[in-house]
Amino acid sequence: MDERLQAVGRMYEESLAAGGKELQKVRGRIYRVGTLKLLLFVAGVAGVWHFAGDGMQAVACVAAAVLAPFLALVVWHDRLFRRRDFLEMAQEVDRQELSALEGDCSCFDGGEEYADPAHLYTFDLDVFGRRSLFQCVNRTCTFFGRERLAAWMMQHLDGKKEIEERQEAVRELAGRWPFRRLFRVNGLLYKGDPSDGKEVMAWLEGANYFSSKLFFRLLVVLVPVVNLLFLGLGAAGVLSFNWLGFSFVLFLFASLLLQKKVTAFQSSYDKKLAVLSVYVRLMKLVEAEQWQSALMQDAARRLKAAPEAVRRLAALLDSLNQRNNMLMSAVLNGLLFWELRKVMQIERWRSRYASLLPDWLDAVGGVDALCSLAAFAYNNPDYAWPEIAFGPFVLEASCMGHPLMSREKCVRNDVDVPSKPFFLIITGANMAGKSTYLRTIGVNYLLACIGAPVCAEQMKLYPAHLVTSLRTSDSLADNESYFFAELKRLKLIIDKLKAGEQLFIILDEILKGTNSVDKQKGSLALIRQFMGLQATGIIATHDLMLGSLAEHYPDNIRNFRFEADIKGNELAFSYRLKEGIAQNMNACFLMERMGIAVDGAE
């Protein structure tokens, strides 16, 4: 294993060991503080019982003497529990990264719902789903970060400046493992639902019901004024305190008439907005750091005023939640119309910040997604940072491998597409490595275009739009045949080329759904049309006749092959790319090995 990779593994192991020791200490303190609380409570009860005969003053002194340290222990206990939760989550994060270094990313979310067979490349390249690129890269801890990372993979960048800016941010974050770990752990501590982010956005778009009505605005002013007036008149002896009691009861019953609407308002956010307290911590983490990269500086700038504003909302929500305490709710509503007052303050907060909060959440999501790419870069120190070319087209890479394959088993090959129009024609036997080679190029091309390092010794490319056709499937729901689905994809590619789009095309076995004569004729015609449209790409095929196109386009088409070596009764693959057209095919050999007779076949 590469020494750099070993160093990464040791760092995770050391962090796991140090965290485990601290966690053990914290758990011990939790037990001891809990025991002290119990003893103090018992001592308080015993003291009250013992001094009960000495009058209320003695009882009050005992209770006061016990209550202060008991409350201090409660606060300390709560902090210890929060520290324990943090350390347990940090331990889990370290264990996950160690598993990822061993090639097991099953603990991470694969983004299965983003898988789309109609997408231009993600379905062909296994970008989403189990054992996917997304699962390998994804370290997001927020809804918005997950959405952002998926969007980056579904629509990669196509500008040199944008890619290089993202590379700069990913490099910077890759070197700040403590920040990334703290960010991820804090985000994961919130045990919410994936839909919480959508719920927050839906709540922001809601209309203000209470604060928009003059009657309610007057009510929250008049209620405390009237109560204060009766209190003052009662204290001055002008009126009986019964008037204060009457107004208190009247306002309490009036508040009960609004209970249904207030409850509906509270339930519209309730747990859904609890996620905001998590975002406050994440915002503060970003804002507290000194950043060098342009993207991270921009994120910190966007979040500058966010933590205090979101904390204010969290405080308002907590205040409204006091209504769950019936006694407290009754007192506050009778005196101040508390619930209506807090609801209107929350609505005013929404009116003021509704246009800003989406940008703050978007900034947090961007940092979250960048942290995922940074973790991928950090865990793969032997990967190369691709050079982005100015103009179309170039794709050069040496010793390129598939990032989802085991390092020990991965066979690396080069690729060289020097200009446009230009096509590589890859021929070879079944299972010789053609499809894996195409996916290796496609996945690394995508990684480069989203600002991540690539599994290669070096890479240079121009970021044209990636389009693939590797595993076209039929559709019973759309009454669409396999062949027609492939034709639709090819028509889409041609339309994009005619519209002037810069494309990088990867095709595996053109026109698979028709007979060999039609397939050969159609494939030759298609490649000639690609040449006329100044297209660039790679095509893998079993049809050796396509190799003859290099004779007609010697400067624009090159032939490469993957061979299968049959020695005696054994079939061997080197998975090494070689120049020229394939010589050995293995279909009949494999059929015979499976017990399927091929002798005498016409």
PDB file of N, CA and C in Angstrom, residues 265-305:
ATOM      1  N   PHE A 265     -50.158  26.178  13.625  1.00  0.00           N
ATOM      2  CA  PHE A 265     -48.944  26.917  13.268  1.00  0.00           C
ATOM      3  C   PHE A 265     -47.714  26.201  13.810  1.00  0.00           C
ATOM      4  N   GLN A 266     -47.797  25.778  15.067  1.00  0.00           N
ATOM      5  CA  GLN A 266     -46.659  25.102  15.693  1.00  0.00           C
ATOM      6  C   GLN A 266     -46.339  23.792  14.984  1.00  0.00           C
ATOM      7  N   SER A 267     -47.369  23.059  14.627  1.00  0.00           N
ATOM      8  CA  SER A 267     -47.139  21.775  13.966  1.00  0.00           C
ATOM      9  C   SER A 267     -46.591  21.958  12.555  1.00  0.00           C
ATOM     10  N   SER A 268     -46.749  23.168  11.984  1.00  0.00           N
ATOM     11  CA  SER A 268     -46.239  23.411  10.637  1.00  0.00           C
ATOM     12  C   SER A 268     -44.718  23.472  10.613  1.00  0.00           C
ATOM     13  N   TYR A 269     -44.092  23.679  11.757  1.00  0.00           N
ATOM     14  CA  TYR A 269     -42.629  23.656  11.796  1.00  0.00           C
ATOM     15  C   TYR A 269     -42.141  22.599  12.782  1.00  0.00           C
ATOM     16  N   ASP A 270     -42.487  22.753  14.047  1.00  0.00           N
ATOM     17  CA  ASP A 270     -42.171  21.813  15.114  1.00  0.00           C
ATOM     18  C   ASP A 270     -40.826  21.123  14.867  1.00  0.00           C
ATOM     19  N   LYS A 271     -40.832  19.809  14.689  1.00  0.00           N
ATOM     20  CA  LYS A 271     -39.588  19.064  14.530  1.00  0.00           C
ATOM     21  C   LYS A 271     -38.890  19.397  13.212  1.00  0.00           C
ATOM     22  N   LYS A 272     -39.675  19.838  12.234  1.00  0.00           N
ATOM     23  CA  LYS A 272     -39.082  20.106  10.929  1.00  0.00           C
ATOM     24  C   LYS A 272     -38.051  21.227  11.006  1.00  0.00           C
ATOM     25  N   LEU A 273     -38.307  22.212  11.857  1.00  0.00           N
ATOM     26  CA  LEU A 273     -37.381  23.328  11.975  1.00  0.00           C
ATOM     27  C   LEU A 273     -36.327  23.103  13.051  1.00  0.00           C
ATOM     28  N   ALA A 274     -36.396  21.960  13.708  1.00  0.00           N
ATOM     29  CA  ALA A 274     -35.343  21.655  14.678  1.00  0.00           C
ATOM     30  C   ALA A 274     -33.994  21.549  13.976  1.00  0.00           C
ATOM     31  N   VAL A 275     -34.021  21.249  12.682  1.00  0.00           N
ATOM     32  CA  VAL A 275     -32.787  21.153  11.908  1.00  0.00           C
ATOM     33  C   VAL A 275     -32.042  22.480  11.883  1.00  0.00           C
ATOM     34  N   LEU A 276     -32.757  23.583  12.094  1.00  0.00           N
ATOM     35  CA  LEU A 276     -32.106  24.889  12.046  1.00  0.00           C
ATOM     36  C   LEU A 276     -31.062  25.053  13.150  1.00  0.00           C
ATOM     37  N   SER A 277     -31.293  24.436  14.291  1.00  0.00           N
ATOM     38  CA  SER A 277     -30.300  24.523  15.364  1.00  0.00           C
ATOM     39  C   SER A 277     -28.999  23.851  14.944  1.00  0.00           C
ATOM     40  N   VAL A 278     -29.103  22.805  14.113  1.00  0.00           N
ATOM     41  CA  VAL A 278     -27.914  22.147  13.578  1.00  0.00           C
ATOM     42  C   VAL A 278     -27.203  23.085  12.606  1.00  0.00           C
ATOM     43  N   TYR A 279     -27.979  23.730  11.745  1.00  0.00           N
ATOM     44  CA  TYR A 279     -27.375  24.615  10.761  1.00  0.00           C
ATOM     45  C   TYR A 279     -26.672  25.798  11.422  1.00  0.00           C
ATOM     46  N   VAL A 280     -27.176  26.239  12.572  1.00  0.00           N
ATOM     47  CA  VAL A 280     -26.503  27.321  13.298  1.00  0.00           C
ATOM     48  C   VAL A 280     -25.072  26.910  13.625  1.00  0.00           C
ATOM     49  N   ARG A 281     -24.902  25.697  14.132  1.00  0.00           N
ATOM     50  CA  ARG A 281     -23.556  25.227  14.490  1.00  0.00           C
ATOM     51  C   ARG A 281     -22.675  25.116  13.247  1.00  0.00           C
ATOM     52  N   LEU A 282     -23.228  24.609  12.161  1.00  0.00           N
ATOM     53  CA  LEU A 282     -22.444  24.458  10.930  1.00  0.00           C
ATOM     54  C   LEU A 282     -22.048  25.819  10.363  1.00  0.00           C
ATOM     55  N   MET A 283     -22.985  26.782  10.421  1.00  0.00           N
ATOM     56  CA  MET A 283     -22.681  28.136   9.944  1.00  0.00           C
ATOM     57  C   MET A 283     -21.556  28.760  10.745  1.00  0.00           C
ATOM     58  N   LYS A 284     -21.607  28.582  12.062  1.00  0.00           N
ATOM     59  CA  LYS A 284     -20.575  29.167  12.924  1.00  0.00           C
ATOM     60  C   LYS A 284     -19.208  28.532  12.642  1.00  0.00           C
ATOM     61  N   LEU A 285     -19.187  27.237  12.364  1.00  0.00           N
ATOM     62  CA  LEU A 285     -17.929  26.571  12.051  1.00  0.00           C
ATOM     63  C   LEU A 285     -17.294  27.162  10.799  1.00  0.00           C
ATOM     64  N   VAL A 286     -18.119  27.387   9.778  1.00  0.00           N
ATOM     65  CA  VAL A 286     -17.605  27.944   8.521  1.00  0.00           C
ATOM     66  C   VAL A 286     -17.116  29.368   8.734  1.00  0.00           C
ATOM     67  N   GLU A 287     -17.916  30.153   9.448  1.00  0.00           N
ATOM     68  CA  GLU A 287     -17.595  31.558   9.643  1.00  0.00           C
ATOM     69  C   GLU A 287     -16.343  31.741  10.504  1.00  0.00           C
ATOM     70  N   ALA A 288     -16.088  30.822  11.405  1.00  0.00           N
ATOM     71  CA  ALA A 288     -14.975  30.971  12.357  1.00  0.00           C
ATOM     72  C   ALA A 288     -13.612  30.720  11.725  1.00  0.00           C
ATOM     73  N   GLU A 289     -13.578  30.035  10.577  1.00  0.00           N
ATOM     74  CA  GLU A 289     -12.306  29.691   9.944  1.00  0.00           C
ATOM     75  C   GLU A 289     -11.802  30.830   9.053  1.00  0.00           C
ATOM     76  N   GLN A 290     -10.497  30.867   8.844  1.00  0.00           N
ATOM     77  CA  GLN A 290      -9.871  31.772   7.885  1.00  0.00           C
ATOM     78  C   GLN A 290      -9.597  30.980   6.601  1.00  0.00           C
ATOM     79  N   TRP A 291     -10.244  31.379   5.523  1.00  0.00           N
ATOM     80  CA  TRP A 291     -10.172  30.616   4.284  1.00  0.00           C
ATOM     81  C   TRP A 291      -9.321  31.332   3.245  1.00  0.00           C
ATOM     82  N   GLN A 292      -8.670  30.532   2.403  1.00  0.00           N
ATOM     83  CA  GLN A 292      -7.847  31.065   1.326  1.00  0.00           C
ATOM     84  C   GLN A 292      -8.511  30.928  -0.039  1.00  0.00           C
ATOM     85  N   SER A 293      -9.268  29.862  -0.240  1.00  0.00           N
ATOM     86  CA  SER A 293      -9.895  29.627  -1.546  1.00  0.00           C
ATOM     87  C   SER A 293     -11.090  30.554  -1.742  1.00  0.00           C
ATOM     88  N   ALA A 294     -11.337  30.918  -2.994  1.00  0.00           N
ATOM     89  CA  ALA A 294     -12.400  31.869  -3.314  1.00  0.00           C
ATOM     90  C   ALA A 294     -13.779  31.341  -2.939  1.00  0.00           C
ATOM     91  N   LEU A 295     -14.032  30.060  -3.191  1.00  0.00           N
ATOM     92  CA  LEU A 295     -15.358  29.508  -2.906  1.00  0.00           C
ATOM     93  C   LEU A 295     -15.642  29.483  -1.410  1.00  0.00           C
ATOM     94  N   MET A 296     -14.658  29.139  -0.607  1.00  0.00           N
ATOM     95  CA  MET A 296     -14.867  29.096   0.836  1.00  0.00           C
ATOM     96  C   MET A 296     -14.962  30.500   1.421  1.00  0.00           C
ATOM     97  N   GLN A 297     -14.219  31.432   0.879  1.00  0.00           N
ATOM     98  CA  GLN A 297     -14.352  32.820   1.322  1.00  0.00           C
ATOM     99  C   GLN A 297     -15.745  33.348   1.020  1.00  0.00           C
ATOM    100  N   ASP A 298     -16.253  32.992  -0.155  1.00  0.00           N
ATOM    101  CA  ASP A 298     -17.606  33.419  -0.530  1.00  0.00           C
ATOM    102  C   ASP A 298     -18.643  32.808   0.396  1.00  0.00           C
ATOM    103  N   ALA A 299     -18.486  31.520   0.746  1.00  0.00           N
ATOM    104  CA  ALA A 299     -19.425  30.865   1.658  1.00  0.00           C
ATOM    105  C   ALA A 299     -19.407  31.539   3.029  1.00  0.00           C
ATOM    106  N   ALA A 300     -18.209  31.847   3.533  1.00  0.00           N
ATOM    107  CA  ALA A 300     -18.099  32.509   4.841  1.00  0.00           C
ATOM    108  C   ALA A 300     -18.732  33.895   4.796  1.00  0.00           C
ATOM    109  N   ARG A 301     -18.549  34.602   3.686  1.00  0.00           N
ATOM    110  CA  ARG A 301     -19.155  35.932   3.542  1.00  0.00           C
ATOM    111  C   ARG A 301     -20.679  35.845   3.534  1.00  0.00           C
ATOM    112  N   ARG A 302     -21.206  34.883   2.807  1.00  0.00           N
ATOM    113  CA  ARG A 302     -22.668  34.723   2.737  1.00  0.00           C
ATOM    114  C   ARG A 302     -23.260  34.363   4.096  1.00  0.00           C
ATOM    115  N   LEU A 303     -22.481  33.692   4.923  1.00  0.00           N
ATOM    116  CA  LEU A 303     -22.988  33.214   6.214  1.00  0.00           C
ATOM    117  C   LEU A 303     -22.671  34.154   7.367  1.00  0.00           C
ATOM    118  N   LYS A 304     -22.088  35.310   7.082  1.00  0.00           N
ATOM    119  CA  LYS A 304     -21.610  36.192   8.134  1.00  0.00           C
ATOM    120  C   LYS A 304     -22.702  36.569   9.126  1.00  0.00           C
ATOM    121  N   ALA A 305     -23.880  36.950   8.634  1.00  0.00           N
ATOM    122  CA  ALA A 305     -24.963  37.384   9.522  1.00  0.00           C
ATOM    123  C   ALA A 305     -25.923  36.252   9.868  1.00  0.00           C
TER     124      ALA A 305
END
